[in-house]
């Protein structure tokens, strides 16, 4: 009976191998699709990572360009200060020129008055000549009519002689007035020439002073850079030496640290050497600027402004104790209002906490 059942089963169609093959093909297709998906996911992750790296690099470049823009703005502010000082000097020179021009105008007025006087004297001279001609006619008429009236004729001749002498005196006076007029015109021309020369000398002097101070500033920065060396917390920004505040002070304090005094000793030595080389007529000062970050200050100081000013004064007082003349030093506190990095990260705060040294005009 069992054998009959097996025969009946063998005589029917067997579908099981077909199902097995189809299922195997489906599983292999799913595995292939999963493999393709995993590979694509891997390459997509790499592409996203590369784009994130490029984006970080672009952000770093944007931050660096922002720092350069801030430095350029600070340099423009310094150049504007110098330009304002030059405008003040030019205004003073123009005032002197105006006074000289007023003197020249006064001389011209005197010359014009003298010229009017010459015209008046010339009129008197013409009148005297007419009187002399009339007197001469009268003498001729009297001589022809009365031979015997020699006394009257002699008096008439004496009058003619007196008139002639008066004419000579008037001519001499006219020559003197003409000479005075020429001298006044020459004085006016000399005054105008002197005004032009003063303007040119002032422009040359201003340019020479600026160039001379720039030369000494370059020498000073070169020597200071050699002494301080290549340190990450000390850098040159435009025409200033910038020290991080941590070099000289602890957080929230205005007392110089021992390592900060060592750096200031180097700076004082360079300043004393510089003072010996700069001519005494060149008005220069070393300006010490204190800066803080934007975060509120805690401790004995009421504000960041007080803290920055106290730090600048502490540096100046120490340089004075090392022999630097007080008239060559200026202390200024800027608080948090002149940042070089507008960010709100810890690195930005650290860059904004700084002490700057600038060699500039007084």
CSV table of C-alpha atoms in Angstrom, one decimal:
chain,number,residue,atom,x,y,z
A,1,UNK,CA,0.0,0.0,0.0
A,2,UNK,CA,2.8,2.3,0.8
A,3,UNK,CA,4.5,1.3,-2.4
A,4,UNK,CA,1.4,2.3,-4.3
A,5,UNK,CA,1.3,5.7,-2.7
A,6,UNK,CA,5.0,6.3,-3.6
A,7,UNK,CA,4.3,5.3,-7.2
A,8,UNK,CA,1.3,7.7,-7.3
A,9,UNK,CA,3.5,10.5,-6.0
A,10,UNK,CA,6.2,9.7,-8.5
A,11,UNK,CA,3.8,9.8,-11.3
A,12,UNK,CA,2.7,13.4,-10.4
A,13,UNK,CA,4.7,16.7,-11.3
A,14,UNK,CA,7.4,17.8,-8.7
A,15,UNK,CA,7.3,21.6,-8.2
A,16,UNK,CA,9.7,21.8,-5.3
A,17,UNK,CA,13.0,22.3,-7.2
A,18,UNK,CA,11.5,25.2,-9.2
A,19,UNK,CA,10.5,26.9,-6.0
A,20,UNK,CA,14.0,26.4,-4.5
A,21,UNK,CA,15.7,27.8,-7.6
A,22,UNK,CA,13.4,30.9,-7.7
A,23,UNK,CA,13.9,31.5,-4.0
A,24,UNK,CA,17.7,31.2,-4.4
A,25,UNK,CA,17.6,33.6,-7.3
A,26,UNK,CA,15.6,36.1,-5.2
A,27,UNK,CA,18.0,35.9,-2.3
A,28,UNK,CA,21.0,36.4,-4.5
A,29,UNK,CA,19.3,39.4,-6.1
A,30,UNK,CA,18.6,40.9,-2.6
A,31,UNK,CA,22.2,40.2,-1.5
A,32,UNK,CA,23.5,41.9,-4.7
A,33,UNK,CA,21.2,45.0,-4.2
A,34,UNK,CA,22.4,45.2,-0.5
A,35,UNK,CA,26.0,45.0,-1.6
A,36,UNK,CA,25.4,47.8,-4.2
A,37,UNK,CA,23.6,49.9,-1.5
A,38,UNK,CA,26.5,49.4,1.0
A,39,UNK,CA,29.1,50.4,-1.6
A,40,UNK,CA,27.1,53.5,-2.6
A,41,UNK,CA,26.7,54.4,1.1
A,42,UNK,CA,30.4,54.1,1.6
A,43,UNK,CA,31.2,56.4,-1.3
A,44,UNK,CA,28.5,58.9,-0.3
A,45,UNK,CA,30.0,59.0,3.2
A,46,UNK,CA,33.5,59.7,1.8
A,47,UNK,CA,32.1,62.4,-0.5
A,48,UNK,CA,30.2,64.1,2.5
A,49,UNK,CA,33.4,63.9,4.6
A,50,UNK,CA,35.4,65.5,1.8
A,51,UNK,CA,32.8,68.3,1.4
A,52,UNK,CA,32.8,68.8,5.2
A,53,UNK,CA,36.6,69.2,5.1
A,54,UNK,CA,36.4,71.6,2.2
A,55,UNK,CA,33.7,73.6,4.1
A,56,UNK,CA,35.9,73.8,7.2
A,57,UNK,CA,38.8,75.0,5.1
A,58,UNK,CA,36.6,77.7,3.6
A,59,UNK,CA,35.4,78.8,7.0
A,60,UNK,CA,39.0,79.1,8.2
A,61,UNK,CA,39.9,81.2,5.1
A,62,UNK,CA,36.8,83.4,5.8
A,63,UNK,CA,37.9,83.9,9.4
A,64,UNK,CA,41.5,84.8,8.2
A,65,UNK,CA,40.1,87.2,5.7
A,66,UNK,CA,38.0,88.8,8.4
A,67,UNK,CA,41.0,89.2,10.6
A,68,UNK,CA,42.9,90.8,7.6
A,69,UNK,CA,39.9,93.2,7.1
A,70,UNK,CA,40.0,94.2,10.8
A,71,UNK,CA,43.7,94.9,10.5
A,72,UNK,CA,43.2,97.0,7.4
A,73,UNK,CA,40.5,99.0,9.2
A,74,UNK,CA,42.9,99.6,12.1
A,75,UNK,CA,45.6,100.7,9.7
A,76,UNK,CA,43.1,103.0,7.9
A,77,UNK,CA,42.2,104.6,11.3
A,78,UNK,CA,45.9,105.3,12.0
A,79,UNK,CA,46.4,106.8,8.5
A,80,UNK,CA,43.4,109.0,9.1
A,81,UNK,CA,45.0,110.2,12.4
A,82,UNK,CA,48.2,111.1,10.6
A,83,UNK,CA,46.3,112.8,7.8
A,84,UNK,CA,44.4,114.9,10.4
A,85,UNK,CA,47.7,115.9,12.0
A,86,UNK,CA,49.0,116.9,8.5
A,87,UNK,CA,45.9,118.9,7.9
A,88,UNK,CA,46.4,120.8,11.2
A,89,UNK,CA,50.0,121.6,10.2
A,90,UNK,CA,48.8,122.7,6.8
A,91,UNK,CA,46.2,125.0,8.3
A,92,UNK,CA,48.9,126.6,10.5
A,93,UNK,CA,51.0,127.2,7.4
A,94,UNK,CA,48.1,128.7,5.5
A,95,UNK,CA,47.5,131.0,8.5
A,96,UNK,CA,51.1,132.2,8.2
A,97,UNK,CA,50.7,132.6,4.5
A,98,UNK,CA,47.6,134.7,5.1
A,99,UNK,CA,49.4,137.0,7.5
A,100,UNK,CA,52.2,137.4,4.9
A,101,UNK,CA,49.6,138.0,2.2
A,102,UNK,CA,48.1,140.7,4.5
A,103,UNK,CA,51.5,142.3,4.9
A,104,UNK,CA,51.9,142.2,1.1
A,105,UNK,CA,48.5,143.8,0.6
A,106,UNK,CA,49.5,146.5,3.1
A,107,UNK,CA,52.6,147.2,1.1
A,108,UNK,CA,50.6,147.4,-2.1
A,109,UNK,CA,48.3,149.9,-0.4
A,110,UNK,CA,51.2,152.0,0.7
A,111,UNK,CA,52.6,151.8,-2.9
A,112,UNK,CA,49.3,152.9,-4.3
A,113,UNK,CA,49.1,155.8,-1.9
A,114,UNK,CA,52.7,156.8,-2.9
A,115,UNK,CA,51.7,156.6,-6.5
A,116,UNK,CA,48.7,158.9,-5.9
A,117,UNK,CA,51.1,161.3,-4.2
A,118,UNK,CA,53.3,161.2,-7.2
A,119,UNK,CA,50.3,162.1,-9.4
A,120,UNK,CA,49.5,165.0,-7.1
A,121,UNK,CA,53.1,166.2,-7.2
A,122,UNK,CA,53.1,165.8,-11.0
A,123,UNK,CA,50.1,168.1,-11.1
A,124,UNK,CA,51.8,170.6,-8.9
A,125,UNK,CA,54.8,170.4,-11.2
A,126,UNK,CA,52.7,171.1,-14.3
A,127,UNK,CA,51.1,174.0,-12.5
A,128,UNK,CA,54.5,175.3,-11.5
A,129,UNK,CA,55.7,175.1,-15.0
A,130,UNK,CA,52.6,177.1,-16.2
A,131,UNK,CA,53.3,179.7,-13.6
A,132,UNK,CA,56.9,179.8,-14.6
A,133,UNK,CA,55.9,180.3,-18.3
A,134,UNK,CA,53.5,183.0,-17.3
A,135,UNK,CA,56.2,184.8,-15.2
A,136,UNK,CA,58.6,184.5,-18.1
A,137,UNK,CA,56.0,186.2,-20.4
A,138,UNK,CA,55.5,188.9,-17.9
A,139,UNK,CA,59.2,189.6,-17.7
A,140,UNK,CA,59.5,189.8,-21.5
A,141,UNK,CA,56.5,192.1,-21.7
A,142,UNK,CA,57.9,194.4,-18.9
A,143,UNK,CA,61.4,194.4,-20.5
A,144,UNK,CA,59.9,195.5,-23.9
A,145,UNK,CA,57.7,198.3,-22.4
A,146,UNK,CA,59.9,199.8,-19.6
A,147,UNK,CA,63.7,199.7,-20.1
A,148,UNK,CA,64.3,201.5,-16.9
A,149,UNK,CA,62.3,199.3,-14.6
A,150,UNK,CA,65.3,197.0,-14.1
A,151,UNK,CA,64.5,196.5,-10.4
A,152,UNK,CA,61.1,195.1,-11.2
A,153,UNK,CA,62.7,192.9,-13.9
A,154,UNK,CA,65.3,191.7,-11.4
A,155,UNK,CA,62.6,190.8,-8.9
A,156,UNK,CA,60.8,189.0,-11.7
A,157,UNK,CA,64.0,187.1,-12.6
A,158,UNK,CA,64.5,186.2,-8.9
A,159,UNK,CA,60.9,184.9,-8.8
A,160,UNK,CA,61.6,182.8,-11.9
A,161,UNK,CA,64.8,181.5,-10.3
A,162,UNK,CA,62.9,180.6,-7.2
A,163,UNK,CA,60.3,178.8,-9.3
A,164,UNK,CA,63.0,177.0,-11.1
A,165,UNK,CA,64.5,175.8,-7.8
A,166,UNK,CA,61.1,174.7,-6.7
A,167,UNK,CA,60.7,172.8,-9.9
A,168,UNK,CA,64.1,171.0,-9.3
A,169,UNK,CA,63.1,170.2,-5.7
A,170,UNK,CA,59.8,168.8,-6.9
A,171,UNK,CA,61.6,166.7,-9.5
A,172,UNK,CA,63.9,165.3,-6.8
A,173,UNK,CA,60.9,164.5,-4.6
A,174,UNK,CA,59.2,162.8,-7.5
A,175,UNK,CA,62.4,160.7,-8.1
A,176,UNK,CA,62.5,159.7,-4.4
A,177,UNK,CA,58.8,158.8,-4.5
A,178,UNK,CA,59.4,156.7,-7.6
A,179,UNK,CA,62.3,154.9,-5.8
A,180,UNK,CA,60.1,154.2,-2.8
A,181,UNK,CA,57.4,152.8,-5.1
A,182,UNK,CA,59.9,150.5,-6.7
A,183,UNK,CA,61.2,149.3,-3.3
A,184,UNK,CA,57.6,148.6,-2.2
A,185,UNK,CA,56.9,146.6,-5.4
A,186,UNK,CA,60.1,144.6,-4.8
A,187,UNK,CA,59.2,144.0,-1.2
A,188,UNK,CA,55.8,142.7,-2.3
A,189,UNK,CA,57.4,140.4,-4.8
A,190,UNK,CA,59.9,139.1,-2.2
A,191,UNK,CA,57.0,138.5,0.2
A,192,UNK,CA,55.1,136.5,-2.4
A,193,UNK,CA,58.2,134.5,-3.2
A,194,UNK,CA,58.8,133.9,0.6
A,195,UNK,CA,55.2,132.7,1.0
A,196,UNK,CA,55.7,130.1,-1.9
A,197,UNK,CA,59.0,129.0,-0.4
A,198,UNK,CA,57.4,128.6,3.0
A,199,UNK,CA,54.7,126.4,1.6
A,200,UNK,CA,57.2,124.2,-0.3
A,201,UNK,CA,59.4,123.9,2.8
A,202,UNK,CA,56.5,123.0,4.9
A,203,UNK,CA,55.4,120.2,2.6
A,204,UNK,CA,59.0,118.9,2.3
A,205,UNK,CA,59.4,119.0,6.1
A,206,UNK,CA,56.2,117.1,6.7
A,207,UNK,CA,57.1,114.5,4.2
A,208,UNK,CA,60.6,114.2,5.5
A,209,UNK,CA,59.4,113.8,9.1
A,210,UNK,CA,56.9,111.1,8.1
A,211,UNK,CA,59.6,109.2,6.1
A,212,UNK,CA,62.1,109.6,8.9
A,213,UNK,CA,59.8,108.2,11.6
A,214,UNK,CA,58.9,105.3,9.3
A,215,UNK,CA,62.5,104.5,8.9
A,216,UNK,CA,63.2,104.5,12.6
A,217,UNK,CA,60.0,102.4,13.2
A,218,UNK,CA,61.3,99.8,10.7
A,219,UNK,CA,64.6,99.7,12.5
A,220,UNK,CA,62.9,99.4,15.9
A,221,UNK,CA,60.6,96.6,14.8
A,222,UNK,CA,63.5,94.7,13.2
A,223,UNK,CA,65.6,94.8,16.4
A,224,UNK,CA,62.7,93.9,18.6
A,225,UNK,CA,61.7,91.0,16.4
A,226,UNK,CA,65.3,89.7,16.6
A,227,UNK,CA,65.3,89.9,20.4
A,228,UNK,CA,61.9,88.5,21.0
A,229,UNK,CA,62.2,85.7,18.5
A,230,UNK,CA,59.4,83.8,16.7
A,231,UNK,CA,56.7,83.3,19.4
A,232,UNK,CA,53.0,82.5,18.8
A,233,UNK,CA,51.9,84.9,21.5
A,234,UNK,CA,53.8,87.9,20.0
A,235,UNK,CA,53.2,89.0,16.5
A,236,UNK,CA,53.4,92.1,14.2
A,237,UNK,CA,50.1,93.6,13.0
A,238,UNK,CA,50.5,96.5,10.6
A,239,UNK,CA,52.7,99.1,12.4
A,240,UNK,CA,52.2,97.6,15.9
A,241,UNK,CA,53.8,94.9,18.1
A,242,UNK,CA,51.0,92.8,19.6
A,243,UNK,CA,51.5,90.8,22.8
A,244,UNK,CA,48.9,88.5,24.3
A,245,UNK,CA,47.8,89.8,27.7
A,246,UNK,CA,48.7,86.4,29.2
A,247,UNK,CA,52.4,87.2,28.6
A,248,UNK,CA,52.2,90.0,31.2
A,249,UNK,CA,49.1,89.5,33.4
A,250,UNK,CA,47.0,86.9,35.0
A,251,UNK,CA,43.2,86.9,34.2
A,252,UNK,CA,41.4,89.9,35.5
A,253,UNK,CA,44.7,91.4,37.0
A,254,UNK,CA,46.9,94.4,36.2
A,255,UNK,CA,50.0,93.2,38.1
A,256,UNK,CA,53.0,92.3,35.9
A,257,UNK,CA,54.1,88.7,36.0
A,258,UNK,CA,57.8,87.9,36.4
A,259,UNK,CA,58.0,86.5,32.8
A,260,UNK,CA,56.2,89.6,31.5
A,261,UNK,CA,58.9,91.8,33.1
A,262,UNK,CA,61.6,89.8,31.3
A,263,UNK,CA,60.0,90.7,28.0
A,264,UNK,CA,59.6,94.3,29.0
A,265,UNK,CA,63.3,94.5,29.9
A,266,UNK,CA,64.1,93.5,26.3
A,267,UNK,CA,61.7,96.2,25.0
A,268,UNK,CA,63.1,98.8,27.3
A,269,UNK,CA,66.6,98.1,26.0
A,270,UNK,CA,65.6,98.5,22.4
A,271,UNK,CA,63.7,101.8,23.3
A,272,UNK,CA,66.8,103.2,25.0
A,273,UNK,CA,69.0,102.4,22.0
A,274,UNK,CA,66.3,103.9,19.7
A,275,UNK,CA,66.2,107.2,21.7
A,276,UNK,CA,70.0,107.6,21.1
A,277,UNK,CA,69.6,107.3,17.3
A,278,UNK,CA,66.5,109.4,16.7
A,279,UNK,CA,67.2,113.2,16.4
A,280,UNK,CA,65.9,115.3,19.3
A,281,UNK,CA,63.7,117.4,17.0
A,282,UNK,CA,61.7,114.4,15.8
A,283,UNK,CA,58.6,114.3,18.1
A,284,UNK,CA,58.0,110.5,18.7
A,285,UNK,CA,56.3,108.5,21.4
A,286,UNK,CA,55.8,104.8,22.2
A,287,UNK,CA,52.1,104.3,22.7
A,288,UNK,CA,51.0,101.3,24.9
A,289,UNK,CA,47.4,100.2,24.2
A,290,UNK,CA,45.5,97.9,26.5
A,291,UNK,CA,42.7,95.7,25.1
A,292,UNK,CA,40.3,93.1,26.6
A,293,UNK,CA,37.7,90.7,25.3
A,294,UNK,CA,34.0,91.4,25.4
A,295,UNK,CA,33.2,89.3,28.5
A,296,UNK,CA,32.4,91.2,31.7
A,297,UNK,CA,35.3,91.7,34.1
A,298,UNK,CA,35.2,90.3,37.7
A,299,UNK,CA,37.3,91.6,40.6
A,300,UNK,CA,38.5,95.0,41.7
A,301,UNK,CA,37.9,96.7,38.3
A,302,UNK,CA,34.5,98.2,37.5
A,303,UNK,CA,34.8,97.6,33.7
A,304,UNK,CA,37.0,96.2,30.9
A,305,UNK,CA,37.9,99.8,30.2
A,306,UNK,CA,39.4,100.3,33.7
A,307,UNK,CA,41.2,97.0,33.4
A,308,UNK,CA,42.7,97.8,29.9
A,309,UNK,CA,43.8,101.3,31.1
A,310,UNK,CA,45.3,99.9,34.3
A,311,UNK,CA,47.3,97.3,32.3
A,312,UNK,CA,48.6,99.9,29.9
A,313,UNK,CA,49.7,102.2,32.8
A,314,UNK,CA,51.4,99.3,34.6
A,315,UNK,CA,53.5,98.6,31.4
A,316,UNK,CA,54.4,102.3,31.1
A,317,UNK,CA,55.4,102.6,34.7
A,318,UNK,CA,57.6,99.6,34.5
A,319,UNK,CA,59.3,101.0,31.3
A,320,UNK,CA,59.9,104.3,33.1
A,321,UNK,CA,61.5,102.4,36.0
A,322,UNK,CA,63.9,100.9,33.5
A,323,UNK,CA,65.1,104.3,32.3
A,324,UNK,CA,62.7,105.1,29.4
A,325,UNK,CA,61.9,108.8,29.5
A,326,UNK,CA,58.3,109.4,30.5
A,327,UNK,CA,57.8,112.0,27.7
A,328,UNK,CA,58.3,109.2,25.2
A,329,UNK,CA,55.5,107.0,26.5
A,330,UNK,CA,51.7,107.1,26.2
A,331,UNK,CA,49.2,104.8,28.0
A,332,UNK,CA,45.8,104.2,26.4
A,333,UNK,CA,43.0,101.8,27.4
A,334,UNK,CA,40.5,100.6,24.7
A,335,UNK,CA,38.5,98.0,26.7
A,336,UNK,CA,36.6,95.6,24.5
A,337,UNK,CA,35.8,98.2,21.8
A,338,UNK,CA,38.7,97.5,19.4
A,339,UNK,CA,38.6,93.7,18.8
A,340,UNK,CA,40.7,92.1,16.1
A,341,UNK,CA,38.6,89.0,16.0
A,342,UNK,CA,34.7,89.5,16.1
A,343,UNK,CA,34.1,85.8,17.0
A,344,UNK,CA,32.7,84.5,20.3
A,345,UNK,CA,35.0,81.5,20.7
A,346,UNK,CA,37.8,81.1,23.3
A,347,UNK,CA,40.4,81.6,20.6
A,348,UNK,CA,38.8,84.9,19.5
A,349,UNK,CA,38.6,86.0,23.1
A,350,UNK,CA,42.3,85.2,23.6
A,351,UNK,CA,43.4,87.1,20.5
A,352,UNK,CA,41.4,90.2,21.6
A,353,UNK,CA,43.1,90.2,25.1
A,354,UNK,CA,46.3,91.9,24.1
A,355,UNK,CA,48.9,94.7,24.7
A,356,UNK,CA,50.0,96.7,21.7
A,357,UNK,CA,53.1,98.8,21.2
A,358,UNK,CA,53.0,101.5,18.5
A,359,UNK,CA,55.8,103.9,17.6
A,360,UNK,CA,54.1,107.1,16.4
A,361,UNK,CA,54.2,110.9,16.3
A,362,UNK,CA,53.4,112.9,19.4
